[in-house]
Coordinates of C-alpha atoms in Angstrom, one line a residue:
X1417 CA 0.0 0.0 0.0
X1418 CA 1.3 3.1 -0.9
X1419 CA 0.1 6.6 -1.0
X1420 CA 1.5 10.1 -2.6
X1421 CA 2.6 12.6 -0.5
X1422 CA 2.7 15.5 -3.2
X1423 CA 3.4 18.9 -2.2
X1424 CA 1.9 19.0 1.4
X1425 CA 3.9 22.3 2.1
X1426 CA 2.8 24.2 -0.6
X1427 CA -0.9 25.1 0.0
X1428 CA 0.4 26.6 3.9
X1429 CA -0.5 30.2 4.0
X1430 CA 2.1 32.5 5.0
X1431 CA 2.3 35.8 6.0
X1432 CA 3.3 38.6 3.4
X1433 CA 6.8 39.1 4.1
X1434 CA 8.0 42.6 5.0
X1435 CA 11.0 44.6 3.3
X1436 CA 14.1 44.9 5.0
X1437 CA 14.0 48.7 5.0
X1438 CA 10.5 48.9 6.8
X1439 CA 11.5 46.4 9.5
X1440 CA 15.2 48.4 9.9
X1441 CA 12.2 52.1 10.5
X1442 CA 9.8 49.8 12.7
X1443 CA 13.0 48.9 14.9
X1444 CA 14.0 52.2 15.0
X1445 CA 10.5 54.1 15.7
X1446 CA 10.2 50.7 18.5
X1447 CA 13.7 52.0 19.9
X1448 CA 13.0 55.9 19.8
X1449 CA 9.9 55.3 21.8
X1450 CA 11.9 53.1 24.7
X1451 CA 14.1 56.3 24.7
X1452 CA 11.5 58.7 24.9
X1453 CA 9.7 56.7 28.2
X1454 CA 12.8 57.1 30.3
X1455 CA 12.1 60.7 31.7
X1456 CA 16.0 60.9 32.9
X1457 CA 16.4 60.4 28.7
X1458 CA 14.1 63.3 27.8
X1459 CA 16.0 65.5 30.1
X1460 CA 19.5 64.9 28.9
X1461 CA 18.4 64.9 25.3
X1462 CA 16.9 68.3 26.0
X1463 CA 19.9 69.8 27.3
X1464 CA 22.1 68.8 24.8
X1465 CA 19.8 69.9 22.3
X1466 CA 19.5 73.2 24.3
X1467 CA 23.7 73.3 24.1
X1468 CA 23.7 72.4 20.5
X1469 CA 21.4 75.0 19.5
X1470 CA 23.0 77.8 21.5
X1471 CA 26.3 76.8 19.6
X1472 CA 24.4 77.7 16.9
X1473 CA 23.0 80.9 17.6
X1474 CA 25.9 82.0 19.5
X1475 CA 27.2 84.2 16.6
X1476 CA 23.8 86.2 17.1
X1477 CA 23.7 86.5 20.3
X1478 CA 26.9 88.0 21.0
X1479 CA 29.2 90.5 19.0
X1480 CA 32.4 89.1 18.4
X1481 CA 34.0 92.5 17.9
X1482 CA 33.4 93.7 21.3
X1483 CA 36.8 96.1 22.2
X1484 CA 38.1 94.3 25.4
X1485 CA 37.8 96.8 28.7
X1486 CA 40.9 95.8 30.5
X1487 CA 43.1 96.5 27.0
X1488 CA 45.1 99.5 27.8
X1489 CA 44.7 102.3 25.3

């Protein structure tokens, strides 16, 4: 007695498979809100950005050509 098999693996549905650049974003938006849920995190991230953009805007907030008070004349 004998009896085909056939291609028992082919009729299994599977699940539409995902491109590697949208799973490399959904890691990254899963990371970013782990970050974001530490309030310590939020903190530190807003005082560096606070640093970062002073550093920027420190050329117009301050006049580099000031004459220094303690030069001699």
């Amino acid at each position: 007695m004998t009896t085909k098999m056939g291609n028992m693996g082919a009729t299994s549905p599977r699940a539409p498979r995902k491109s590697a650049v949208s799973v490399k974003w959904a890691r990254r938006l899963e990371v970013g809100r782990e970050v974001l849920r530490n309030p310590l995190t939020v903190i530190g991230l807003s005082i560096i950005f606070l640093f970062l953009l002073m550093a920027i805007f420190a050329p117009l907030l301050a006049e580099p050509n000031q004459p220094d008070p303690y030069q001699s004349p």
